[in-house]
XYZ file of C-alpha atoms in Angstrom:
615
model
C 0.051 -0.012 0.071
C 1.391 3.383 -0.893
C 1.381 6.035 1.574
C -0.505 9.207 0.864
C 1.253 12.265 -0.258
C 2.264 14.641 2.232
C 0.234 17.655 2.387
C 1.553 21.263 1.801
C 1.541 22.174 5.318
C 3.175 19.135 6.423
C 5.739 19.900 3.830
C 6.110 23.640 5.066
C 6.400 22.494 8.567
C 9.193 20.234 7.492
C 10.859 22.868 5.719
C 10.282 25.014 8.768
C 11.801 22.631 11.141
C 14.765 22.024 8.796
C 15.323 25.877 8.583
C 14.983 26.223 12.393
C 17.558 23.362 12.945
C 19.972 24.961 10.296
C 19.785 28.355 11.671
C 20.431 26.884 15.453
C 23.361 24.814 14.233
C 25.069 27.820 12.312
C 24.338 30.104 15.366
C 26.053 27.688 17.571
C 28.875 27.171 15.154
C 29.351 30.929 14.592
C 29.430 31.425 18.510
C 31.946 28.374 18.776
C 34.089 29.933 15.818
C 34.136 33.340 17.466
C 34.680 31.846 21.179
C 37.471 29.889 19.830
C 39.070 32.610 17.881
C 39.149 34.933 20.988
C 40.570 32.045 23.116
C 43.074 30.680 20.496
C 44.856 33.968 19.803
C 46.121 34.646 23.370
C 46.721 31.002 23.973
C 48.659 30.588 21.090
C 50.941 33.574 21.970
C 51.221 32.177 25.434
C 52.188 28.966 24.323
C 54.820 30.184 21.774
C 56.341 32.400 24.360
C 56.516 29.408 26.765
C 58.267 27.428 24.176
C 60.649 30.330 23.462
C 61.446 30.607 27.299
C 62.202 27.164 27.555
C 64.679 27.136 24.529
C 66.223 30.274 25.728
C 66.722 28.361 29.099
C 68.268 25.538 27.511
C 70.579 28.069 25.866
C 71.583 29.604 28.933
C 72.198 26.241 30.353
C 74.749 25.500 27.632
C 76.382 28.899 27.989
C 76.942 28.427 31.628
C 78.582 24.963 31.062
C 80.744 26.634 28.374
C 81.570 29.407 30.659
C 82.911 27.072 33.441
C 84.953 25.189 30.767
C 86.469 28.742 29.957
C 87.021 29.663 33.648
C 88.861 26.349 33.939
C 91.261 27.548 31.159
C 91.531 30.871 32.900
C 92.643 29.206 36.302
C 95.061 26.999 34.531
C 96.813 29.720 32.633
C 96.916 31.765 35.865
C 98.496 28.889 37.623
C 101.122 28.473 35.069
C 102.105 31.990 35.399
C 102.156 31.988 39.053
C 104.986 29.193 39.184
C 107.783 30.825 41.472
C 110.965 29.388 40.150
C 110.176 29.973 36.460
C 109.061 33.563 37.164
C 112.129 34.459 39.316
C 114.271 33.295 36.089
C 112.065 35.644 34.048
C 112.744 38.646 36.586
C 116.425 37.757 36.227
C 116.298 37.984 32.623
C 114.485 41.302 32.884
C 117.205 42.729 35.327
C 119.798 41.515 32.762
C 121.262 38.731 34.981
C 120.968 36.001 32.468
C 120.664 35.736 28.654
C 117.500 35.184 26.839
C 119.005 31.659 25.636
C 119.636 30.853 29.255
C 116.144 31.779 29.978
C 114.565 29.743 27.151
C 116.856 26.771 28.130
C 115.570 26.732 31.792
C 111.898 27.668 31.003
C 110.985 25.444 27.932
C 111.297 22.022 29.901
C 109.770 23.124 33.028
C 106.793 24.844 30.817
C 106.321 21.472 28.917
C 106.225 19.604 32.094
C 103.457 21.719 33.576
C 101.552 21.547 30.099
C 101.517 17.799 30.689
C 99.561 17.963 33.629
C 96.700 20.029 31.840
C 95.294 17.659 29.173
C 93.378 20.138 27.269
C 96.369 22.513 26.911
C 97.967 21.899 23.628
C 100.426 24.998 22.947
C 101.848 27.805 24.959
C 103.764 31.018 24.223
C 105.849 32.853 26.992
C 106.574 36.477 26.249
C 109.302 38.530 28.015
C 108.915 42.023 29.344
C 108.954 43.777 25.940
C 106.760 40.865 24.186
C 109.521 38.971 22.929
C 109.043 35.205 22.657
C 111.084 33.258 25.443
C 109.411 29.785 24.961
C 107.009 28.334 22.204
C 105.857 25.037 22.829
C 103.233 22.836 21.246
C 100.456 23.638 18.757
C 100.495 27.355 18.350
C 99.144 29.565 15.561
C 101.253 31.968 13.830
C 99.188 35.193 14.056
C 99.035 35.469 17.758
C 96.971 38.516 19.005
C 97.034 38.681 22.800
C 94.158 40.395 24.874
C 94.338 43.763 26.360
C 91.641 43.145 28.769
C 92.498 43.717 32.408
C 90.970 40.210 33.466
C 92.900 38.765 30.400
C 92.946 35.114 31.676
C 89.449 34.472 30.394
C 89.708 33.190 26.842
C 89.894 35.991 24.532
C 90.311 34.488 21.127
C 89.790 31.571 18.838
C 92.031 29.953 16.184
C 91.375 27.383 13.403
C 94.423 25.332 12.267
C 93.933 23.173 9.211
C 90.277 21.779 8.524
C 88.931 20.783 11.972
C 91.456 22.201 14.754
C 89.914 24.736 16.754
C 92.146 26.381 19.628
C 90.903 28.638 22.286
C 93.398 31.249 23.689
C 93.667 32.266 27.284
C 96.341 34.974 28.315
C 97.713 35.650 31.909
C 100.158 38.298 33.023
C 103.241 37.099 34.969
C 103.644 39.489 37.808
C 105.966 39.468 41.022
C 104.873 39.514 44.389
C 105.705 43.386 44.408
C 103.284 43.983 41.487
C 105.828 44.393 38.612
C 104.761 43.036 35.183
C 107.354 40.599 33.785
C 105.776 39.323 30.597
C 102.611 37.149 29.542
C 101.929 33.629 29.076
C 99.229 32.752 26.214
C 97.949 29.220 26.357
C 96.074 27.357 23.817
C 93.448 24.815 24.590
C 92.092 22.126 22.242
C 88.214 23.031 21.778
C 86.561 19.503 21.790
C 84.137 20.103 24.455
C 83.204 23.241 22.756
C 82.789 21.760 19.183
C 80.779 19.040 21.009
C 78.373 21.706 22.367
C 77.931 23.378 19.167
C 77.198 20.326 17.552
C 74.366 19.337 19.886
C 71.438 20.928 18.558
C 68.843 18.376 19.052
C 67.056 20.212 21.982
C 66.526 23.290 19.568
C 65.093 21.058 16.879
C 65.821 20.493 13.363
C 67.463 23.135 11.411
C 68.810 24.875 14.474
C 72.405 26.737 14.215
C 74.371 27.004 17.446
C 77.306 29.830 16.901
C 79.554 31.043 19.631
C 80.771 35.092 19.567
C 83.645 36.285 21.250
C 83.957 39.064 23.378
C 85.291 41.426 20.928
C 82.435 40.629 18.569
C 85.054 40.025 15.547
C 84.883 36.289 15.752
C 82.107 33.771 15.440
C 82.548 30.045 15.522
C 80.101 27.491 14.054
C 80.088 24.161 12.410
C 79.941 23.975 8.766
C 78.909 21.163 6.487
C 83.109 20.488 6.491
C 83.879 21.207 9.942
C 84.167 24.277 12.164
C 84.322 27.812 10.655
C 85.763 30.963 12.140
C 84.669 34.216 10.587
C 83.634 37.709 11.552
C 80.233 38.240 12.999
C 77.573 39.595 10.844
C 74.015 40.051 11.619
C 71.348 37.965 10.045
C 69.908 39.381 6.752
C 66.310 40.381 6.390
C 65.045 36.898 5.025
C 66.714 34.808 7.689
C 65.177 37.177 10.390
C 61.754 36.466 9.180
C 62.313 32.861 9.321
C 64.524 32.400 12.017
C 64.480 33.280 16.110
C 67.849 34.082 17.526
C 68.386 33.162 21.144
C 71.136 34.944 22.986
C 72.811 33.704 26.177
C 75.744 35.231 27.685
C 78.796 33.585 29.000
C 78.929 35.136 32.561
C 79.828 38.685 32.470
C 82.909 38.561 29.701
C 81.004 39.467 26.788
C 81.000 36.193 25.237
C 77.804 35.047 23.713
C 76.200 31.732 22.557
C 73.752 32.481 19.725
C 71.223 30.042 18.562
C 69.481 30.385 15.471
C 66.008 28.349 15.696
C 63.649 28.071 12.536
C 60.598 30.147 13.441
C 58.410 27.599 12.040
C 59.245 25.186 14.911
C 57.713 27.563 17.579
C 54.735 27.982 15.233
C 54.084 24.324 14.816
C 54.586 23.371 18.486
C 52.058 26.179 19.424
C 49.548 25.050 17.196
C 49.804 21.507 18.333
C 49.236 22.821 21.939
C 45.887 24.370 20.385
C 44.568 21.111 19.295
C 43.121 20.172 22.372
C 41.281 23.488 23.006
C 39.972 23.460 19.454
C 38.695 20.100 19.825
C 37.059 20.917 23.085
C 35.292 24.063 21.294
C 34.294 21.802 18.345
C 32.849 19.325 20.733
C 30.895 21.956 22.626
C 29.470 23.392 19.413
C 28.407 19.817 18.249
C 26.790 19.231 21.729
C 24.763 22.466 21.499
C 23.474 21.525 18.039
C 22.436 18.156 19.344
C 20.459 19.854 22.281
C 18.540 22.014 19.934
C 17.873 18.886 17.599
C 16.918 16.894 20.430
C 14.335 19.380 21.735
C 12.683 19.666 18.342
C 12.971 16.054 17.186
C 13.124 13.673 20.468
C 13.191 10.539 18.615
C 15.844 11.687 15.891
C 17.785 13.216 18.581
C 17.767 10.191 20.675
C 19.119 8.138 17.776
C 21.504 10.882 16.567
C 22.895 11.156 20.336
C 23.576 7.500 20.539
C 25.536 7.718 17.365
C 27.430 10.695 18.275
C 28.343 9.413 21.766
C 29.664 6.312 20.385
C 31.669 8.257 17.670
C 33.159 10.795 20.170
C 33.950 7.998 22.623
C 35.691 6.261 19.844
C 37.593 9.372 18.911
C 38.387 10.290 22.255
C 39.707 6.707 23.047
C 41.739 6.399 20.014
C 43.220 9.814 20.449
C 43.951 9.230 24.322
C 45.378 5.948 23.193
C 47.738 7.467 20.350
C 48.815 10.216 22.708
C 49.667 7.891 25.639
C 51.515 5.558 23.342
C 53.605 7.882 21.253
C 54.284 10.705 23.933
C 57.877 11.288 24.438
C 57.256 11.735 28.084
C 57.050 8.743 30.472
C 53.411 8.074 31.542
C 52.212 5.601 34.005
C 48.678 5.013 35.315
C 48.331 3.652 38.769
C 45.698 2.467 41.049
C 44.905 4.342 44.270
C 47.292 2.062 45.890
C 49.969 3.117 43.282
C 50.079 -0.179 41.569
C 50.792 0.015 37.869
C 47.969 -0.311 35.633
C 49.561 0.675 32.258
C 52.645 2.149 31.288
C 53.367 3.667 27.837
C 56.442 2.689 25.852
C 58.578 5.804 26.942
C 58.168 4.740 30.594
C 59.175 1.242 29.965
C 62.312 2.131 27.902
C 63.467 4.906 30.233
C 63.505 2.248 33.176
C 64.673 -0.653 30.833
C 61.849 -2.867 31.419
C 59.217 -4.570 29.054
C 55.897 -2.779 29.426
C 53.948 -5.869 30.351
C 56.534 -6.707 32.983
C 55.582 -3.511 34.655
C 51.782 -4.106 35.064
C 50.732 -5.000 38.457
C 54.086 -3.836 40.263
C 53.760 -1.029 42.858
C 55.524 2.120 42.088
C 57.598 2.128 45.248
C 59.176 -1.076 44.118
C 60.812 0.644 41.303
C 62.391 3.495 43.375
C 66.024 3.877 44.403
C 65.882 3.793 48.065
C 68.212 5.847 50.239
C 68.304 6.851 53.942
C 65.576 9.261 54.336
C 63.403 7.786 51.328
C 60.665 6.371 53.558
C 59.933 9.990 55.241
C 59.976 11.717 51.862
C 57.690 9.177 50.331
C 55.287 9.487 53.499
C 55.309 13.193 52.958
C 54.653 13.165 49.209
C 51.727 10.686 49.438
C 50.136 12.941 52.036
C 50.562 16.145 49.810
C 49.193 14.026 46.934
C 46.205 12.988 48.909
C 45.474 16.538 50.361
C 46.044 18.581 47.125
C 45.374 15.911 44.219
C 48.746 16.684 42.717
C 52.465 16.481 43.632
C 55.555 17.416 41.592
C 59.083 16.874 42.696
C 62.358 14.766 41.834
C 62.273 10.927 42.034
C 65.124 8.566 41.834
C 64.468 5.199 39.884
C 66.428 2.059 39.768
C 66.410 0.963 36.325
C 66.519 -2.651 35.242
C 70.398 -2.569 34.658
C 70.955 -1.293 38.184
C 71.531 2.395 37.136
C 69.851 5.534 38.640
C 67.694 7.580 36.885
C 66.581 11.192 38.155
C 63.319 12.273 36.962
C 61.143 15.316 37.410
C 57.833 13.952 38.190
C 54.339 15.225 38.092
C 51.581 12.944 39.701
C 47.868 13.914 39.227
C 44.870 12.267 40.537
C 41.612 11.336 38.606
C 38.497 11.654 40.796
C 34.834 10.862 40.143
C 32.167 13.330 41.217
C 31.944 12.418 44.684
C 36.003 13.131 44.919
C 36.974 9.687 45.132
C 40.349 8.870 43.639
C 39.952 6.367 40.804
C 43.408 6.677 39.235
C 46.903 8.249 39.522
C 48.626 9.593 36.343
C 52.327 9.814 36.674
C 54.411 11.732 34.064
C 58.203 12.294 34.446
C 61.204 13.547 32.415
C 64.811 12.152 32.452
C 66.875 15.046 34.211
C 69.705 12.399 34.953
C 72.451 14.079 32.714
C 71.534 17.626 33.788
C 71.758 16.806 37.519
C 75.256 15.127 36.814
C 76.678 17.913 34.974
C 75.479 20.247 37.729
C 77.277 18.128 40.398
C 80.304 17.949 38.232
C 80.323 21.786 38.180
C 79.861 22.005 41.886
C 82.486 19.643 42.897
C 85.039 21.398 40.536
C 84.106 24.530 42.375
C 84.577 23.186 45.736
C 87.877 20.929 45.372
C 91.357 21.259 44.585
C 92.087 19.659 41.231
C 95.403 18.128 42.103
C 94.620 16.574 45.467
C 90.975 16.216 45.580
C 90.807 17.936 48.939
C 88.358 20.969 49.695
C 89.545 24.490 48.109
C 89.407 27.745 49.830
C 85.852 28.317 48.986
C 84.601 25.149 50.426
C 86.782 25.780 53.576
C 85.137 29.283 54.030
C 81.771 27.597 53.917
C 82.766 24.871 56.446
C 84.571 27.249 58.619
C 81.482 29.319 58.890
C 79.172 26.362 59.818
C 81.571 25.161 62.483
C 81.828 28.408 64.103
C 77.817 28.785 64.218
C 77.773 25.230 65.873
C 80.422 26.297 68.345
C 78.551 29.475 69.499
C 75.406 27.251 69.926
C 77.221 24.269 71.827
C 79.774 26.503 73.730
C 82.548 23.996 72.432
C 85.895 25.519 70.967
C 87.393 24.756 67.814
C 90.656 24.916 66.340
C 92.205 26.032 62.934
C 95.753 24.471 62.026
C 97.511 26.450 59.382
C 100.341 24.238 57.767
C 103.150 25.070 55.231
C 105.612 22.257 54.336
C 109.369 22.757 54.924
C 111.707 22.008 52.258
C 108.991 21.622 49.648
C 110.885 24.050 47.015
C 113.938 22.056 47.388
C 112.062 19.090 46.137
C 110.614 20.921 43.178
C 113.869 22.154 42.207
C 115.828 18.843 42.447
C 113.112 16.365 41.360
C 110.947 18.675 39.212
C 107.501 19.657 39.460
C 105.729 16.196 38.783
C 107.366 15.187 41.579
C 106.179 17.930 43.673
C 102.739 17.427 42.600
C 103.073 13.540 43.456
C 104.511 14.598 46.961
C 101.451 16.874 47.607
C 99.177 14.068 46.819
C 101.095 11.754 49.146
C 101.026 14.487 52.122
C 97.148 14.751 51.608
C 96.714 11.146 51.926
C 98.800 10.902 54.955
C 97.122 13.949 56.522
C 93.714 12.555 56.081
C 94.813 9.042 57.520
C 95.599 11.102 60.844
C 92.126 13.141 61.071
C 88.808 12.270 62.508
C 85.736 11.707 59.917
C 84.309 15.062 61.213
C 87.557 17.123 60.771
C 88.191 19.062 57.527
C 91.458 19.134 55.518
C 91.735 21.688 52.795
C 94.485 22.855 50.400
C 94.837 26.591 49.921
C 97.463 26.291 46.963
C 101.077 25.742 46.808
C 102.426 23.797 49.807
C 99.793 25.412 52.087
C 97.220 23.321 53.841
C 94.520 23.886 56.705
C 92.803 21.609 59.077
C 89.605 22.459 61.062
C 89.190 20.434 64.214
C 85.661 21.015 65.490
C 84.686 20.505 68.514
C 87.596 20.030 70.858
C 87.099 19.539 74.452
C 90.181 21.469 75.443
C 93.150 23.201 73.823
C 95.263 20.353 74.370
C 93.305 18.345 71.881
C 94.383 20.791 69.212
C 98.172 20.703 70.361
C 97.938 16.913 70.221
C 96.781 17.086 66.401
C 99.420 19.481 65.787
C 102.070 17.273 67.074
C 100.642 14.287 65.224
C 100.747 16.237 62.056
C 104.248 17.228 62.659
C 105.261 13.637 63.470
C 103.359 12.076 60.533
C 105.186 14.220 57.941
C 108.537 13.771 59.482
C 108.771 10.116 58.242
C 110.253 10.191 54.733
C 108.312 9.760 51.607
C 109.253 7.747 48.547
C 108.337 9.481 45.273
C 109.197 7.290 42.552
C 112.345 5.587 43.850
C 113.513 8.346 45.592
C 113.087 8.934 49.350
C 111.976 12.354 50.243
C 112.395 13.973 53.517
C 110.436 17.199 54.516
C 109.038 18.705 57.312
C 106.049 20.951 58.264
C 105.517 24.161 60.382
C 101.978 24.324 62.044
C 100.186 27.493 63.465
C 97.204 26.926 65.632
C 94.401 29.423 66.338
C 91.463 28.597 68.700
C 87.991 29.946 68.249
C 86.813 32.103 70.072
C 89.990 33.117 71.846
C 91.967 33.913 68.810
C 89.164 35.177 66.434
C 85.605 35.794 65.920
C 85.214 34.867 62.293
C 86.893 32.638 59.666
C 89.285 35.191 58.396
C 90.689 36.534 61.703
C 91.292 32.776 62.756
C 92.911 31.847 59.232
C 95.245 35.036 60.009
C 95.874 34.094 63.411
C 96.996 30.599 62.548
C 99.062 31.855 59.715
C 100.984 34.262 62.135
C 101.582 31.304 64.406
C 102.796 29.098 61.491
C 105.423 31.847 60.742
C 106.448 31.929 64.460
C 107.067 28.181 64.238
C 109.222 28.514 61.036
C 111.441 31.107 62.684
C 111.691 28.766 65.718
C 113.552 26.140 63.559
C 110.686 24.655 61.468
C 109.265 21.109 61.626
C 107.277 22.180 64.816
C 104.083 23.990 65.995
C 102.965 27.165 67.701
C 99.907 28.516 69.398
C 98.632 31.844 68.388
C 98.087 32.678 72.007
C 99.857 31.491 75.086
C 98.203 28.343 76.844
C 97.382 30.442 80.080
C 95.401 33.127 78.097
C 93.382 30.337 76.260
C 92.598 28.497 79.543
C 91.804 31.731 81.046
C 89.711 33.874 78.769
């Protein structure tokens, strides 16, 4: 049976319904589009600015690493210029007491010996008072241009020898203790670490170019297709400026700069990727509004349409979430409320060295690298997570091969409408290399390179803490200032290498005669300081000083040669001999000189024993 044809009124109503639905849909879509544009533009600019700030921080981190490397070159050059014996011969030449040839014969082998102790140093030029070359050792460029900077120890110029050989120049004046300038040392260092840093553009994305500009602005170092290139610095032309963003990071305050040219398109693309989710949310909102209007007008059609849309939207969300979860570079794990792993993405499993399936069902705490205060830290973190629904901090994981991975981790709670926690989302980034690099820099800044002992900076920090503790407890502390006797004769007869080995042996012997809580530091040359804290009486400090003198009286064997030295020790007591670290060190130094004038190989108190016992 054929259905009757629809009436004109029915057709008009159908057309009206269609028109109403169309206008409602267009109105909702227009509103969504306008809202999307209003939201997207500020979000895009904020996202792009954030990405550029992260890239700038990366450039500044690389510049800081390079700055510390240049400071190390500076320190090595200054130590070389400060060697007393060679400087004294240069002073004799300046006075006309010896010939230039005699000076060169004496200086060259000793400078070569000193160069051998600095692996990065490949060349050295020592100049006399009038700029004449006294010694030229190793790999040096022909056109040397020394710096006229007052702080000229900091690297001041780059050289390219051959196709790939880059040298870093560092200058240091040779000055007598009275301040008379005798000449200059110009040292050249192999720039392997510098080239490695310029080659590492991965964190800035494909197409990024890293350049190093010197403090004079006359040189730029970059890696070309066939190797390193040193040229005059030129600004980017207008075409490059429109397609690139240049990040500038200063190396300390010395005028050197690290320049990173990043394609502008990279920031644009990453910002657009961040806009994907807001755009999708606005689109879903618009579709939902259309659905509400349609469902109000046509309940039956809306019900069918709603089911289809919900199934499609759910499938899209699940597929999108699964794709993001599996392909994300960040390590992501999903755990139960008891922190048992339910799922982990490939990045999480790869970072820890496990198969993804092997992680499912394991407690998160079983993957941690436990240490002394780990239980208290874990308890505090879980409490914060339960109260606030989120937590961020550093976590140490133990990988499958036993290595420790340091992660910057964020944990977020997924809760239902009643506030009950259903899941926890764990996301972390591997910062192991960054933390290791920071620890290396920190250790180098606080320790003596030759002996591994604490240097002056760490001594001053330790002494300040010990004085504060002494004031709290009322127990005194002692500072022992030591200067080796006859050390110069060892250097003169056996050479500087033997002298360095002797300093290392002295450090080991002194350390073996101290308590775990006492501190031993090397100030430089043959000067050492011991901080004994706390002490019960002045006799304790006197006993330590006597033990030190006795320990260093026993001959050393350097190579096959027995070496006998002594030590002069000055003892200062806090608070009797000084109220702060500087005054204690000065008092101990003065007492040490009294020990030297008393015949050496002995010790002296800064203040008489009676004054110390009766303050």
